[in-house]
Amino acid sequence: ETSITELSKATGAAEGTIFYHFKNKEDIFLSILDDTRNRVIEEFERYLKEGEFDTGLDMIESAISFYFYLAGMMEEQFLLLHRRHPHELAEVNPVCREHLEAIYNCFVNGFEQAILLGQKDGSIRKMSPKKTALIIFSMVDGLVRFKTYNLYNAGALHKEFMELCRRMLQKKQIQE
């Protein structure tokens, strides 16, 4: 538990100013989570919108790589998302739940969009786009958590992870 006095010292803002803008520490946390939501979604959606992809398979591979990049670029935000507290709070606080769902849905929907494009252009085999997007998100986020908690260098697995995803998705299996 961080006290308001500690927040005041860390931010340079007077305690009264903090209380003027926020009713309590939960409001402060929700404001930080809202900012995280806006920044993460803006970056990921911009990448998908502005990116030039030859196929859906290229798009999902690029989106996965961008997720790794984004997690490194926004390390503090991903550390926040990977903590237990936001998920426990989301069980009882609908605003917190809405923020988390928006962030996770942004990634899953982006992956699903790439899978649908790949199925349309023939680069990705027929499978459930939503379920596959959820599985890919779970795997990539799991690797990022390794890095977040300093358990394993996720970058060391990037090549193998991308190959695994390619093999799982590709319509025509890679011959060895």
Coordinates of C-alpha atoms in Angstrom, one line a residue:
E1 CA 0.0 0.0 0.0
T2 CA 1.4 3.3 -1.1
S3 CA 0.4 6.3 1.1
I4 CA -0.8 9.6 -0.3
T5 CA 2.2 11.2 1.3
E6 CA 4.5 8.9 -0.7
L7 CA 2.6 9.7 -3.9
S8 CA 3.0 13.4 -3.1
K9 CA 6.7 13.0 -2.6
A10 CA 7.1 10.8 -5.8
T11 CA 5.1 13.1 -8.0
G12 CA 5.9 16.5 -6.5
A13 CA 2.2 17.3 -6.1
A14 CA 0.8 18.5 -2.8
E15 CA -1.3 16.1 -0.9
G16 CA -4.3 18.5 -1.1
T17 CA -3.9 18.6 -4.9
I18 CA -4.0 14.8 -5.1
F19 CA -7.1 14.7 -3.0
Y20 CA -8.7 17.5 -5.0
H21 CA -8.4 15.5 -8.3
F22 CA -8.9 12.0 -6.9
K23 CA -11.2 10.8 -4.2
N24 CA -9.0 7.9 -3.2
K25 CA -6.1 5.7 -4.3
E26 CA -8.5 3.5 -6.3
D27 CA -9.4 6.6 -8.4
I28 CA -5.7 7.3 -8.9
F29 CA -5.1 3.7 -10.0
L30 CA -8.1 3.8 -12.4
S31 CA -6.8 7.0 -13.9
I32 CA -3.4 5.4 -14.5
L33 CA -5.1 2.3 -16.0
D34 CA -7.3 4.6 -18.3
D35 CA -4.1 6.3 -19.5
T36 CA -2.5 2.9 -20.1
R37 CA -5.6 1.7 -22.0
N38 CA -5.5 4.8 -24.3
R39 CA -1.8 4.6 -25.0
V40 CA -1.6 0.9 -25.6
I41 CA -4.7 0.7 -27.8
E42 CA -3.6 3.8 -29.8
E43 CA -0.2 2.4 -30.6
F44 CA -1.4 -1.1 -31.5
E45 CA -4.3 0.2 -33.7
R46 CA -2.1 2.7 -35.4
Y47 CA 0.4 -0.1 -36.2
L48 CA -2.2 -2.3 -37.7
K49 CA -3.8 0.6 -39.7
E50 CA -0.6 2.0 -41.1
G51 CA 1.2 -1.3 -41.6
E52 CA 1.6 -2.7 -45.1
F53 CA 1.1 -6.5 -45.1
D54 CA 1.3 -8.7 -48.1
T55 CA -0.9 -11.4 -46.5
G56 CA -2.8 -12.1 -43.4
L57 CA 0.0 -14.4 -42.3
D58 CA 2.4 -11.5 -42.7
M59 CA 0.0 -9.3 -40.7
I60 CA -0.2 -11.6 -37.7
E61 CA 3.5 -12.2 -37.7
S62 CA 4.1 -8.5 -37.7
A63 CA 1.4 -7.9 -35.1
I64 CA 3.0 -10.5 -32.8
S65 CA 6.4 -8.9 -33.2
F66 CA 4.9 -5.5 -32.5
Y67 CA 3.3 -6.8 -29.3
F68 CA 6.8 -7.8 -28.1
Y69 CA 8.1 -4.3 -29.2
L70 CA 5.3 -2.5 -27.5
A71 CA 5.8 -4.5 -24.2
G72 CA 9.4 -3.4 -24.2
M73 CA 8.6 0.2 -25.2
M74 CA 5.8 0.4 -22.6
E75 CA 7.4 -1.7 -19.9
E76 CA 5.8 0.1 -17.0
Q77 CA 2.3 -0.2 -18.5
F78 CA 2.8 -3.9 -19.1
L79 CA 4.1 -4.4 -15.6
L80 CA 0.9 -2.8 -14.4
L81 CA -1.2 -5.1 -16.7
H82 CA 0.6 -8.2 -15.5
R83 CA 0.0 -7.5 -11.8
R84 CA -2.6 -9.3 -9.8
H85 CA -4.3 -6.2 -8.4
P86 CA -5.9 -5.0 -11.6
H87 CA -7.5 -8.3 -12.2
E88 CA -8.8 -8.7 -8.7
L89 CA -10.2 -5.2 -8.7
A90 CA -11.9 -5.9 -12.1
E91 CA -13.9 -8.6 -10.3
V92 CA -15.7 -5.9 -8.2
N93 CA -15.1 -2.7 -10.2
P94 CA -16.8 -2.4 -13.6
V95 CA -14.7 0.5 -14.7
C96 CA -11.5 -1.4 -14.1
R97 CA -13.0 -4.4 -15.9
E98 CA -13.9 -2.3 -18.8
H99 CA -10.4 -0.9 -19.1
L100 CA -8.8 -4.4 -19.0
E101 CA -11.3 -5.9 -21.5
A102 CA -10.7 -3.0 -23.9
I103 CA -6.9 -3.5 -23.8
Y104 CA -7.1 -7.3 -24.2
N105 CA -9.8 -7.2 -26.8
C106 CA -7.8 -4.7 -28.9
F107 CA -5.0 -7.3 -29.1
V108 CA -7.2 -10.3 -29.7
N109 CA -9.3 -8.5 -32.3
G110 CA -6.2 -7.4 -34.1
F111 CA -4.9 -10.9 -34.2
E112 CA -8.3 -12.1 -35.3
Q113 CA -8.5 -9.5 -38.1
A114 CA -5.1 -10.8 -39.4
I115 CA -6.3 -14.4 -39.3
L116 CA -9.5 -13.6 -41.2
L117 CA -7.5 -11.7 -43.8
G118 CA -5.2 -14.7 -44.1
Q119 CA -8.1 -17.1 -44.5
K120 CA -9.4 -14.8 -47.2
D121 CA -6.1 -14.6 -49.1
G122 CA -5.3 -18.2 -48.6
S123 CA -2.2 -17.8 -46.4
I124 CA -3.9 -19.1 -43.3
R125 CA -5.8 -22.3 -43.0
K126 CA -9.4 -22.6 -41.9
M127 CA -9.8 -22.6 -38.1
S128 CA -11.7 -20.6 -35.6
P129 CA -10.3 -17.0 -35.9
K130 CA -11.5 -15.9 -32.5
K131 CA -10.2 -19.0 -30.6
T132 CA -6.9 -19.0 -32.5
A133 CA -6.4 -15.3 -31.8
L134 CA -7.1 -15.9 -28.1
I135 CA -4.5 -18.8 -28.1
I136 CA -1.9 -16.7 -29.8
F137 CA -2.5 -13.8 -27.5
S138 CA -2.2 -16.1 -24.5
M139 CA 1.1 -17.4 -25.8
V140 CA 2.7 -14.1 -26.7
D141 CA 1.5 -12.5 -23.5
G142 CA 2.9 -15.4 -21.5
L143 CA 6.3 -14.9 -23.1
V144 CA 6.1 -11.2 -22.3
R145 CA 5.3 -12.1 -18.6
F146 CA 8.6 -14.1 -18.5
K147 CA 10.4 -10.9 -19.3
T148 CA 8.2 -8.8 -17.0
Y149 CA 9.1 -10.9 -14.0
N150 CA 12.7 -11.4 -15.1
L151 CA 12.3 -15.1 -15.3
Y152 CA 13.5 -15.7 -18.9
N153 CA 14.6 -13.5 -21.8
A154 CA 11.6 -13.8 -24.0
G155 CA 13.6 -12.4 -26.9
A156 CA 15.6 -15.6 -27.0
L157 CA 12.4 -17.4 -27.9
H158 CA 11.2 -15.0 -30.6
K159 CA 12.4 -16.9 -33.6
E160 CA 11.1 -20.2 -32.3
F161 CA 7.8 -18.6 -31.3
M162 CA 7.3 -17.1 -34.7
E163 CA 8.0 -20.4 -36.4
L164 CA 5.5 -22.2 -34.1
C165 CA 2.8 -19.6 -34.9
R166 CA 3.6 -19.9 -38.7
R167 CA 3.3 -23.7 -38.6
M168 CA 0.1 -23.5 -36.6
L169 CA -1.5 -21.0 -39.0
Q170 CA -0.1 -21.6 -42.4
K171 CA -2.3 -23.3 -44.9
K172 CA 0.5 -25.1 -46.6
Q173 CA 2.8 -26.7 -44.0
I174 CA 6.5 -26.0 -44.1
Q175 CA 8.5 -28.9 -45.4
E176 CA 11.8 -29.7 -43.6

